[in-house]
PDB file of C-alpha atoms in Angstrom:
ATOM      1  CA  MET A   1      -8.156-107.199  67.207  1.00  0.00           C
ATOM      2  CA  PRO A   2      -8.112-103.988  65.505  1.00  0.00           C
ATOM      3  CA  PRO A   3     -10.574-101.834  63.640  1.00  0.00           C
ATOM      4  CA  LEU A   4     -11.257-102.747  60.256  1.00  0.00           C
ATOM      5  CA  PRO A   5      -8.680-100.257  57.975  1.00  0.00           C
ATOM      6  CA  HIS A   6     -10.581 -97.854  55.729  1.00  0.00           C
ATOM      7  CA  PRO A   7     -12.486 -97.994  53.476  1.00  0.00           C
ATOM      8  CA  ILE A   8     -13.424-101.560  54.294  1.00  0.00           C
ATOM      9  CA  PRO A   9     -15.884-101.057  57.158  1.00  0.00           C
ATOM     10  CA  GLU A  10     -17.701 -98.056  53.827  1.00  0.00           C
ATOM     11  CA  VAL A  11     -17.855-100.839  51.737  1.00  0.00           C
ATOM     12  CA  LEU A  12     -19.320-102.893  53.353  1.00  0.00           C
ATOM     13  CA  ASP A  13     -21.502-100.786  54.750  1.00  0.00           C
ATOM     14  CA  ALA A  14     -22.859 -99.975  52.047  1.00  0.00           C
ATOM     15  CA  ALA A  15     -22.629-103.595  50.329  1.00  0.00           C
ATOM     16  CA  CYS A  16     -25.761-105.890  50.206  1.00  0.00           C
ATOM     17  CA  LEU A  17     -24.749-109.142  48.335  1.00  0.00           C
ATOM     18  CA  CYS A  18     -21.674-111.255  48.120  1.00  0.00           C
ATOM     19  CA  PHE A  19     -19.832-114.548  47.360  1.00  0.00           C
ATOM     20  CA  LEU A  20     -19.064-116.524  49.458  1.00  0.00           C
ATOM     21  CA  ALA A  21     -16.379-119.175  48.289  1.00  0.00           C
ATOM     22  CA  THR A  22     -16.286-122.461  50.542  1.00  0.00           C
ATOM     23  CA  SER A  23     -14.837-126.024  50.217  1.00  0.00           C
ATOM     24  CA  CYS A  24     -14.183-129.641  50.179  1.00  0.00           C
ATOM     25  CA  GLU A  25     -10.859-131.078  49.384  1.00  0.00           C
ATOM     26  CA  LEU A  26     -10.649-130.188  45.916  1.00  0.00           C
ATOM     27  CA  SER A  27     -14.225-129.264  45.579  1.00  0.00           C
ATOM     28  CA  PRO A  28     -15.003-125.767  45.407  1.00  0.00           C
ATOM     29  CA  HIS A  29     -18.480-124.405  45.620  1.00  0.00           C
ATOM     30  CA  LEU A  30     -19.277-119.960  45.141  1.00  0.00           C
ATOM     31  CA  SER A  31     -22.338-119.253  46.767  1.00  0.00           C
ATOM     32  CA  LEU A  32     -24.480-115.482  46.235  1.00  0.00           C
ATOM     33  CA  MET A  33     -24.949-114.210  49.667  1.00  0.00           C
ATOM     34  CA  ARG A  34     -27.376-111.877  50.882  1.00  0.00           C
ATOM     35  CA  PHE A  35     -24.981-109.677  54.549  1.00  0.00           C
ATOM     36  CA  SER A  36     -25.239-107.478  57.084  1.00  0.00           C
ATOM     37  CA  TYR A  37     -22.527-105.917  58.596  1.00  0.00           C
ATOM     38  CA  CYS A  38     -22.430-104.407  62.115  1.00  0.00           C
ATOM     39  CA  LYS A  39     -20.614-103.452  64.900  1.00  0.00           C
ATOM     40  CA  SER A  40     -20.513-106.709  67.608  1.00  0.00           C
ATOM     41  CA  LEU A  41     -23.150-106.737  70.819  1.00  0.00           C
ATOM     42  CA  VAL A  42     -21.038-109.329  72.171  1.00  0.00           C
ATOM     43  CA  SER A  43     -17.156-107.552  71.992  1.00  0.00           C
ATOM     44  CA  GLU A  44     -17.026-103.403  72.432  1.00  0.00           C
ATOM     45  CA  GLY A  45     -15.001-102.293  69.116  1.00  0.00           C
ATOM     46  CA  ALA A  46     -15.453-105.472  67.406  1.00  0.00           C
ATOM     47  CA  GLU A  47     -17.415-106.234  63.271  1.00  0.00           C
ATOM     48  CA  VAL A  48     -19.467-108.847  62.708  1.00  0.00           C
ATOM     49  CA  VAL A  49     -20.903-110.027  58.781  1.00  0.00           C
ATOM     50  CA  ILE A  50     -24.453-111.884  59.660  1.00  0.00           C
ATOM     51  CA  MET A  51     -25.167-114.315  57.063  1.00  0.00           C
ATOM     52  CA  SER A  52     -27.135-117.132  57.249  1.00  0.00           C
ATOM     53  CA  THR A  53     -28.237-120.474  55.443  1.00  0.00           C
ATOM     54  CA  GLN A  54     -30.500-123.538  55.535  1.00  0.00           C
ATOM     55  CA  ARG A  55     -29.014-126.594  57.251  1.00  0.00           C
ATOM     56  CA  ASN A  56     -29.870-128.970  54.260  1.00  0.00           C
ATOM     57  CA  THR A  57     -27.398-127.192  51.653  1.00  0.00           C
ATOM     58  CA  LYS A  58     -23.387-128.003  50.299  1.00  0.00           C
ATOM     59  CA  LYS A  59     -23.365-124.788  52.080  1.00  0.00           C
ATOM     60  CA  TYR A  60     -23.154-124.863  55.068  1.00  0.00           C
ATOM     61  CA  ASN A  61     -22.012-128.373  55.165  1.00  0.00           C
ATOM     62  CA  LEU A  62     -19.247-127.142  53.645  1.00  0.00           C
ATOM     63  CA  ILE A  63     -18.200-125.082  56.215  1.00  0.00           C
ATOM     64  CA  LYS A  64     -18.932-127.319  59.302  1.00  0.00           C
ATOM     65  CA  GLN A  65     -16.558-129.699  57.278  1.00  0.00           C
ATOM     66  CA  ASN A  66     -14.019-126.698  56.428  1.00  0.00           C
ATOM     67  CA  LYS A  67     -14.636-122.771  58.552  1.00  0.00           C
ATOM     68  CA  ASN A  68     -12.032-121.673  56.367  1.00  0.00           C
ATOM     69  CA  VAL A  69     -13.629-119.782  53.669  1.00  0.00           C
ATOM     70  CA  ALA A  70     -12.730-116.895  51.035  1.00  0.00           C
ATOM     71  CA  LEU A  71     -15.789-113.199  50.919  1.00  0.00           C
ATOM     72  CA  LEU A  72     -15.634-111.301  48.014  1.00  0.00           C
ATOM     73  CA  VAL A  73     -17.543-107.848  48.917  1.00  0.00           C
ATOM     74  CA  HIS A  74     -18.102-105.736  45.168  1.00  0.00           C
ATOM     75  CA  MET A  75     -19.503-102.418  45.302  1.00  0.00           C
ATOM     76  CA  PHE A  76     -22.114-103.048  42.607  1.00  0.00           C
ATOM     77  CA  GLU A  77     -23.561-100.162  39.839  1.00  0.00           C
ATOM     78  CA  SER A  78     -26.567 -98.618  41.229  1.00  0.00           C
ATOM     79  CA  ASP A  79     -27.156 -95.649  38.273  1.00  0.00           C
ATOM     80  CA  LYS A  80     -29.425 -96.027  36.141  1.00  0.00           C
ATOM     81  CA  ASP A  81     -28.171 -94.002  33.176  1.00  0.00           C
ATOM     82  CA  ALA A  82     -24.460 -96.624  33.353  1.00  0.00           C
ATOM     83  CA  ASP A  83     -26.396 -99.774  32.909  1.00  0.00           C
ATOM     84  CA  ALA A  84     -28.813 -97.974  29.871  1.00  0.00           C
ATOM     85  CA  ARG A  85     -24.886 -97.470  28.417  1.00  0.00           C
ATOM     86  CA  ASN A  86     -23.731-101.000  29.415  1.00  0.00           C
ATOM     87  CA  TYR A  87     -27.293-102.497  27.456  1.00  0.00           C
ATOM     88  CA  GLN A  88     -26.442-103.328  23.939  1.00  0.00           C
ATOM     89  CA  ALA A  89     -30.303-103.857  22.432  1.00  0.00           C
TER      90      ALA A  89
END
């Protein structure tokens, strides 16, 4: 598998939160997750996204039933001035 194209590795490296979408039949489930992105220790040149969850969760059970998931990574604004402009008292 080829490396991820620019700018995806930079976004994954800078971000730490994502939304993981799972489903079973017609029942979707969305989870806010922390993740880590790094180079694989197993396959040279490969990249991995690492997330963890407890086994007694709906998310875990849905992944066991259907390994097809969607991952949305968003670069959240961390500028305090931008936050102040978006806040209305």
